[in-house]
Coordinates of C-alpha atoms in Angstrom, one line a residue:
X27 CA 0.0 0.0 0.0
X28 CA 1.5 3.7 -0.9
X29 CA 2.1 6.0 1.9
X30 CA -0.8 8.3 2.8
X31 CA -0.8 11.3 1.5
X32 CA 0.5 13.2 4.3
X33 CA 2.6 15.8 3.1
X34 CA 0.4 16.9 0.2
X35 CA -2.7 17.6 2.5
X36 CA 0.0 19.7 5.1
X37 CA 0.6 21.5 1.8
X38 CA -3.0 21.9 0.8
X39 CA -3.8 23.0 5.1
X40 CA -0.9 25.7 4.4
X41 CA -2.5 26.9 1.3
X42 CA -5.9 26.8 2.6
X43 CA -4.7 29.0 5.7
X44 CA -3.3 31.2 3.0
X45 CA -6.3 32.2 1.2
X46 CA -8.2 32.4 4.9
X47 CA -5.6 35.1 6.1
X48 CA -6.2 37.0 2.2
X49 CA -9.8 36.8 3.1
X50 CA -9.3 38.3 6.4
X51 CA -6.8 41.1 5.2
X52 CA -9.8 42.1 2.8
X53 CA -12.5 42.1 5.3
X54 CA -10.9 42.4 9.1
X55 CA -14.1 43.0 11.1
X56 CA -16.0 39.6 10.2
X57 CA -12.3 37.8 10.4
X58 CA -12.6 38.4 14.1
X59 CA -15.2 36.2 14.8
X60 CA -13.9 33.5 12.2
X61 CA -10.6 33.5 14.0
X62 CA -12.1 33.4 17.0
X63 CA -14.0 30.4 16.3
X64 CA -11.3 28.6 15.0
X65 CA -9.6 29.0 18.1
X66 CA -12.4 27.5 20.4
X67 CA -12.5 24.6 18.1
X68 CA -9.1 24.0 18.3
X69 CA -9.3 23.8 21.8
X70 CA -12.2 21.4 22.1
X71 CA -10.7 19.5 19.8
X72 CA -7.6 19.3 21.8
X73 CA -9.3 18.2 24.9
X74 CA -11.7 16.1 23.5
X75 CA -8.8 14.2 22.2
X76 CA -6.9 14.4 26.0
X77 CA -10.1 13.2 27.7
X78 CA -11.6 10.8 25.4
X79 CA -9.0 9.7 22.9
X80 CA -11.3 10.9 20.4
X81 CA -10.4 12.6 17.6
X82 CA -12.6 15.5 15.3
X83 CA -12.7 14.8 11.7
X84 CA -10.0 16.6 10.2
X85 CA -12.2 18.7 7.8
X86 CA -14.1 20.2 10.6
X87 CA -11.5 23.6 10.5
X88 CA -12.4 23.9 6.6
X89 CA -15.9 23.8 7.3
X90 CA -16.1 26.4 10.3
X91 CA -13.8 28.8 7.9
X92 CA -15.5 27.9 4.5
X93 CA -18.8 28.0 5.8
X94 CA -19.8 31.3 7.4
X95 CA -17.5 33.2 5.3
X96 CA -19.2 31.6 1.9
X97 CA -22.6 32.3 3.5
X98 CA -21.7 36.1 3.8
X99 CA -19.2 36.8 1.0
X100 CA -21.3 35.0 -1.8
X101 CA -24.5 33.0 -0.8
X102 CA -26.7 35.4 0.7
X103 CA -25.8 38.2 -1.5
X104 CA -26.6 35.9 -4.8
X105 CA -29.8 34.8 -3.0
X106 CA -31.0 38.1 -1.8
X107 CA -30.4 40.0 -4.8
X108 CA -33.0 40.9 -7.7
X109 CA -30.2 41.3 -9.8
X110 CA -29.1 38.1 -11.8
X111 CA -26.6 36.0 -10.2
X112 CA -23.7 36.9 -12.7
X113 CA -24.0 40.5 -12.4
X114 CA -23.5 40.3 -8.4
X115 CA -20.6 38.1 -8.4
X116 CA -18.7 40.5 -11.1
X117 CA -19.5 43.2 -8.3
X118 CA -17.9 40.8 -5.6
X119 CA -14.4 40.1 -4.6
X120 CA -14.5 36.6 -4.4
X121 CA -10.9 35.6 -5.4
X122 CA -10.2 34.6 -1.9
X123 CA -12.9 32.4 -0.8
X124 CA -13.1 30.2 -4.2
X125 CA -9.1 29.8 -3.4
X126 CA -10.1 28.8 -0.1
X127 CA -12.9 26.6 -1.6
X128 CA -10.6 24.4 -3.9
X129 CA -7.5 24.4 -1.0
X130 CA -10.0 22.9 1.7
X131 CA -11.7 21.0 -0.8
X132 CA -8.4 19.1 -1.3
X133 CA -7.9 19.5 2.2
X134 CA -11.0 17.3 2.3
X135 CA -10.5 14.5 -0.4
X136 CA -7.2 13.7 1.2
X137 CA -8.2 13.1 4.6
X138 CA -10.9 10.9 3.4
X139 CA -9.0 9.1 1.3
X140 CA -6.7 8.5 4.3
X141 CA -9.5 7.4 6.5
X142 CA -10.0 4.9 3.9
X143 CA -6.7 2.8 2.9
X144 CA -6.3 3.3 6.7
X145 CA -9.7 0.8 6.7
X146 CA -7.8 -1.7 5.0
X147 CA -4.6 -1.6 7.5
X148 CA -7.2 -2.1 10.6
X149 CA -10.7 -2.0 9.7
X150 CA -11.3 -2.6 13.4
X151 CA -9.4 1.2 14.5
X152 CA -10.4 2.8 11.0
X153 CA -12.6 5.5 11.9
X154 CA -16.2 4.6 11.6
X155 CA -17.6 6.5 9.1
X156 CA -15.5 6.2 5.8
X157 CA -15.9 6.8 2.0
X158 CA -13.8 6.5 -1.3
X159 CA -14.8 9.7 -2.3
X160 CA -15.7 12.6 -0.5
X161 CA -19.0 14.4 -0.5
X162 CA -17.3 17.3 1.4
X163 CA -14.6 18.2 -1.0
X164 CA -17.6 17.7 -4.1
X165 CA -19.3 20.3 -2.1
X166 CA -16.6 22.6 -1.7
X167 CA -15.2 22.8 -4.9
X168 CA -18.7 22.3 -6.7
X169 CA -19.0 26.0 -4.9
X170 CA -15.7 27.3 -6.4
X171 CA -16.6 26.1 -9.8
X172 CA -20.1 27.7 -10.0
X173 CA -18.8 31.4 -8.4
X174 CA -16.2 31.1 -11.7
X175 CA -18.4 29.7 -14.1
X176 CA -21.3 32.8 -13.0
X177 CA -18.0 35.0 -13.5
X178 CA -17.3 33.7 -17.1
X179 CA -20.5 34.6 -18.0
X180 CA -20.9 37.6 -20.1
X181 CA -23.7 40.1 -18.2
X182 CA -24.7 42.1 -21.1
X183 CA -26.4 41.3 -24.1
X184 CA -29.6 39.2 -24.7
X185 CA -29.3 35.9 -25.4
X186 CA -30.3 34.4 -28.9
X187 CA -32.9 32.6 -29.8
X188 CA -30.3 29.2 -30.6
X189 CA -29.4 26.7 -27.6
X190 CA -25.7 28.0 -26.9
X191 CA -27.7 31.5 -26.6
X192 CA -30.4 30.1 -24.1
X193 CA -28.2 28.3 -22.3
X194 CA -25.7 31.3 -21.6
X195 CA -29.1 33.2 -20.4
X196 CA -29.6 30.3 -18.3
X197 CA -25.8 30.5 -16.6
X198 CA -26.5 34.1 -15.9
X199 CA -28.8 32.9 -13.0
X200 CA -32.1 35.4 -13.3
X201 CA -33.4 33.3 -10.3
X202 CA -31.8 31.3 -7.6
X203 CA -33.3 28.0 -9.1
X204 CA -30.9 28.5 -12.0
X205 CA -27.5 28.9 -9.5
X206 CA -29.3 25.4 -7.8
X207 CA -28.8 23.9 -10.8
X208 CA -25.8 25.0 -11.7
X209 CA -24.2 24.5 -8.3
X210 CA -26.1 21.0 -8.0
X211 CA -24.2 19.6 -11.9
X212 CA -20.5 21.3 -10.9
X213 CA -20.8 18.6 -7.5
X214 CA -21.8 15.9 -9.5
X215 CA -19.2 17.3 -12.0
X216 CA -16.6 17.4 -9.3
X217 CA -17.8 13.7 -8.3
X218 CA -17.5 12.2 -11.9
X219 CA -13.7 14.1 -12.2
X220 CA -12.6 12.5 -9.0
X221 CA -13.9 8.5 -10.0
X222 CA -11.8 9.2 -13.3
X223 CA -8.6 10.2 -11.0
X224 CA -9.4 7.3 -9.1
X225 CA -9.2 5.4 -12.5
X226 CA -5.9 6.4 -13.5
X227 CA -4.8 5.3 -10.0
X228 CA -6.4 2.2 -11.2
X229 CA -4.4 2.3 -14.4
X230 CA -1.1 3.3 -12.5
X231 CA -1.5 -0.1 -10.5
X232 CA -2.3 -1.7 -13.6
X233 CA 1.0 -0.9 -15.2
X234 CA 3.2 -1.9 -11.6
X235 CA 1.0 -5.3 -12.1
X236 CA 2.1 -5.9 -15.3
X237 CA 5.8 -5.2 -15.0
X238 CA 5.8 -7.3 -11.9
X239 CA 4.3 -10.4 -13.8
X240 CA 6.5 -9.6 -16.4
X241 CA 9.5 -9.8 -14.5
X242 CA 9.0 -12.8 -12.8
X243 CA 8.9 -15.0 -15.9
X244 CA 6.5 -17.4 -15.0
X245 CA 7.6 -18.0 -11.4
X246 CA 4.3 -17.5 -9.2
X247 CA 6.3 -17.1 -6.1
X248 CA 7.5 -14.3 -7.6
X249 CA 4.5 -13.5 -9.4
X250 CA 2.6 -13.6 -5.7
X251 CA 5.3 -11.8 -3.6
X252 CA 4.6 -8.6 -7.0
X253 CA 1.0 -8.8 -6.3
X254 CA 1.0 -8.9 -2.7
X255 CA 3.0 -5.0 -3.0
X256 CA 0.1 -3.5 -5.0
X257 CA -1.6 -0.7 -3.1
X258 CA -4.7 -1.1 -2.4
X259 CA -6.6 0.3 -5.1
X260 CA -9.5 -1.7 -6.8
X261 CA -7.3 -3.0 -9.4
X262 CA -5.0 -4.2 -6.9
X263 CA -7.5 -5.8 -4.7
X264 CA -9.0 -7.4 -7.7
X265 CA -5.8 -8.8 -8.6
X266 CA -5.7 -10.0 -5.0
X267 CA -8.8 -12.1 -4.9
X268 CA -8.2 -13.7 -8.1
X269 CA -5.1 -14.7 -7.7
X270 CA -6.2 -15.5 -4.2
X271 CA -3.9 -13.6 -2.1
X272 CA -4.0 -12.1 1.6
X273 CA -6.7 -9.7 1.5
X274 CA -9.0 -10.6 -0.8
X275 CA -11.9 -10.8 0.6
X276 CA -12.1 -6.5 0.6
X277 CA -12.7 -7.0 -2.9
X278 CA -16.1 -7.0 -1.6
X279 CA -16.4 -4.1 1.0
X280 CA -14.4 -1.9 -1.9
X281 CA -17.3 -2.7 -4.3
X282 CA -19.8 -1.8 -1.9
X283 CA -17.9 1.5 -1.0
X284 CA -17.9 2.1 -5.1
X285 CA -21.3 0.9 -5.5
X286 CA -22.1 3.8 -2.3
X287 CA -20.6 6.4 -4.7
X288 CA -21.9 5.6 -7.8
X289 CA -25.3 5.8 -6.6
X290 CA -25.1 9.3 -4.7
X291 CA -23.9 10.2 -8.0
X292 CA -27.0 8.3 -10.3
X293 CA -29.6 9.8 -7.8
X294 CA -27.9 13.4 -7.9
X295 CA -28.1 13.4 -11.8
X296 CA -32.0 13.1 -11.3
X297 CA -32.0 16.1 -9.3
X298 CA -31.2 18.4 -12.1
X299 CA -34.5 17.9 -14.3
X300 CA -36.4 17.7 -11.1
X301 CA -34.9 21.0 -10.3
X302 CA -35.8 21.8 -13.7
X303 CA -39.3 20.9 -13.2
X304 CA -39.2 23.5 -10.4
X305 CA -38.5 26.4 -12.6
X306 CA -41.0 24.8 -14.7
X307 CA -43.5 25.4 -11.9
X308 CA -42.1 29.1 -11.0
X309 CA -42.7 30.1 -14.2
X310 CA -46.1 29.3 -14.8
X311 CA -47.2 30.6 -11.4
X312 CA -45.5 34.1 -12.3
X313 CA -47.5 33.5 -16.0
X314 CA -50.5 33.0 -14.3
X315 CA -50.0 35.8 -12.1
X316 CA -49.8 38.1 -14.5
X317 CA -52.4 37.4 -16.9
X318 CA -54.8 40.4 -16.8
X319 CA -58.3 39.7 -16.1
X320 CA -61.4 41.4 -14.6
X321 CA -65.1 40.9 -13.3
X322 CA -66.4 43.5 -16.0
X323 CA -65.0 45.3 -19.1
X324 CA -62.3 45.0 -21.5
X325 CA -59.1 44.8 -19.9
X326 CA -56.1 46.4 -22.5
X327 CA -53.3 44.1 -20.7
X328 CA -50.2 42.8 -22.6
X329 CA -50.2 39.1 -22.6
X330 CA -46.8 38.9 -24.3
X331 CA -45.6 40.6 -21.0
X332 CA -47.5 38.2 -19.0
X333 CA -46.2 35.4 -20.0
X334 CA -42.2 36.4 -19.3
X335 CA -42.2 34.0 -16.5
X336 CA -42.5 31.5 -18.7
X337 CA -38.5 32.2 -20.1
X338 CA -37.6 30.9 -16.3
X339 CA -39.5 27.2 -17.4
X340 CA -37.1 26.5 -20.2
X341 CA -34.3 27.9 -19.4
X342 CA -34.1 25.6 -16.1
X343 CA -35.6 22.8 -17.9
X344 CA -33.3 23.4 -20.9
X345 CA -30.6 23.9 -18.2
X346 CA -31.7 20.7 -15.9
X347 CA -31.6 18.4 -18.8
X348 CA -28.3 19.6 -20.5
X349 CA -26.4 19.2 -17.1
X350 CA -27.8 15.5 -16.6
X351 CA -27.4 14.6 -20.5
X352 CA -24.0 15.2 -20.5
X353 CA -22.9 14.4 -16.8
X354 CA -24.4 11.1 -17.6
X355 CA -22.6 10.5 -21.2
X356 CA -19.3 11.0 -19.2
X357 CA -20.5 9.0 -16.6
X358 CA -21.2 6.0 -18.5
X359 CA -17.7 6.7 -20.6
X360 CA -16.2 6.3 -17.0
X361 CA -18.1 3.1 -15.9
X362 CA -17.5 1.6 -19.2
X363 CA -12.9 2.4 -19.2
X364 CA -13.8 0.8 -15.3
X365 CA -15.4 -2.3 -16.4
X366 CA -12.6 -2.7 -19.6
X367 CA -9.9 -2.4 -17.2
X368 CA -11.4 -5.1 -15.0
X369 CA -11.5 -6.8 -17.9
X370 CA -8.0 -6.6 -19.0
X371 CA -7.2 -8.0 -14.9
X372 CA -9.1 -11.2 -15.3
X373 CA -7.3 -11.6 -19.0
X374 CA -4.1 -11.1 -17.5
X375 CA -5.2 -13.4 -14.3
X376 CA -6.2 -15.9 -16.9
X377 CA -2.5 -16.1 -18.7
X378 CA -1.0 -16.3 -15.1
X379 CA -3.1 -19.4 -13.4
X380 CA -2.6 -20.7 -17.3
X381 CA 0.7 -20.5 -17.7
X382 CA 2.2 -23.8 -15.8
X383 CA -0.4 -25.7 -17.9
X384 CA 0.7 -24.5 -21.3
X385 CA 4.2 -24.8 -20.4
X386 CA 3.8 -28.6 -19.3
X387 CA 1.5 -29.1 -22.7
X388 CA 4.8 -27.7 -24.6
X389 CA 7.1 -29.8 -23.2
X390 CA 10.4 -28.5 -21.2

């Protein structure tokens, strides 16, 4: 098994306390209190750890810095504002708390991926709750990546009547179901990216296997004692149980950690047309609102006008089922490099176990 990344999440802590004291410099008077309360957790953490031997989840610092600053720096101005949501983050400064966003995000992955090779050393003293991937970090960065893609998106001019133009209208966030939906595809997004980095770790394991096998010319002591180094990734522990080493029976558990994922991330792509559906809704009820009518005489109202609201139903409908479309394309494209790698493990289990009995068929 590799070494945890230890010194690549002090980095990404250092970092992260970077941006926070950038943040601070900018706004002094809330940094107080964020300071402060980063303090007073320290502490109870610190004697929560002397009294119980407990210990805090290591993200909990990210989130009681990230939280309440995002809330005031860029949640609660997007939300409260009549403005779209593009035009009051180009009037933000909001540099510092996507940095700190992507920083603590990584900050978070990390330590869960810690917490869960360190369930294969001792799945007895693991902690209790672990994951492959982290929701935290999706979260986190799914944040940065909407502030920047709301700051990419050009505030003036109309959009046309084509798709590219609609949907650009749509990333300009007229209402706050339209930042939902943009916020809710960059975490699944962010999800999807981090199973393929967990494929090329795959991949990278693939290669060691390979060059191991290869190097031992035939000799399955050899051939074990090569497998048997593999880190723990799923290619390694699928190598493991075929070729029925020590520790093959967390083939298993790792599936049903994957399996955990994969569904957040199947049930979260049906939130976007659902959320869709609710702009759907928005926008007929400010149609109906609108239309004139009257107990008696001829009302001179403009129904074109009335019926504006109904721009919010397709763009978050159009918007909805564009992010799920395509998160879904790349998500099968992922599932589908998984399941061919898997494939070329059992192939290249199939030569080893093979080999003595071709050789003896051949002759010495």
């Amino acid at each position: 098994m590799p070494n945890r990344p230890s010194w690549r999440l002090t980095a990404y802590g250092i970092a992260f306390a970077g941006a926070l004291f950038c943040d601070l410099l900018l706004h002094p008077v809330q940094g107080i209190s964020i300071v402060a309360l980063l303090g007073a957790i320290g502490v109870a953490a610190t004697l929560i750890r002397v009294t119980t031997a407990l210990r805090l989840p290591t993200g909990l610092a990210v989130w009681t810095a990230l939280l309440p600053l995002g809330l005031d720096r860029a949640i609660l101005p997007i939300a409260t504002s009549v403005r779209p949501a593009a035009e009051v983050v180009h009037g933000l400064t909001l540099w510092p708390i996507c940095l700190m966003a992507v920083f603590g995000s990584r900050v978070l992955a990390l330590s869960t991926r810690s917490n869960y090779l360190a369930r294969w050393d001792d799945p007895v003293r693991a902690p209790v709750a672990v994951a492959e991937q982290s929701l935290g970090a999706a979260l986190a960065f799914g944040f940065a990546l909407t502030i920047a893609l709301l700051a990419l998106v050009p505030i003036d001019g109309a959009g046309s009547d084509r798709p590219q133009g609609i949907l650009v209208a749509a990333l300009r966030g007229t209402t706050v179901i339209h930042v939902l939906i943009v916020y809710a595809a960059c975490v699944v997004a962010t999800l999807v990216a981090d199973g393929f980095a967990l494929l090329a770790a795959d991949w990278r394991t693939l290669v060691l296997a390979r060059r191991g096998i290869r190097m031992a010319q035939g000799d399955r002591a050899r051939i074990d004692a090569a497998v048997d180094r593999l880190p723990n990734t799923r290619i390694g522990l699928l190598f493991k149980t075929e070729l029925g080493r020590d520790g093959a029976d967390d083939w298993a558990a790792h599936q049903q950690f994957r399996e955990a994922s994969r569904l957040f991330i199947r049930r979260s792509l049906t939130l976007l047309p659902l959320l869709g559906f609710l702009g759907t809704v928005v926008g007929l009820s400010a149609a109906v609102a609108d239309l004139p009518f009257g107990t008696g005489g001829v009302q001179s109202g403009d129904l074109g006008a009335s019926l504006r609201g109904l721009a919010v139903k397709f763009e978050t409908t159009f918007l909805g089922l564009v992010g799920s479309a395509v998160l879904g394309a790349v998500l099968s494209l992922l599932e589908r490099l998984e399941a061919e790698t898997a494939a070329g493990v059992l192939q290249i289990v199939g030569r080893v176990t093979a080999a003595p009995t071709a050789r003896g068929r051949a002759g010495p």
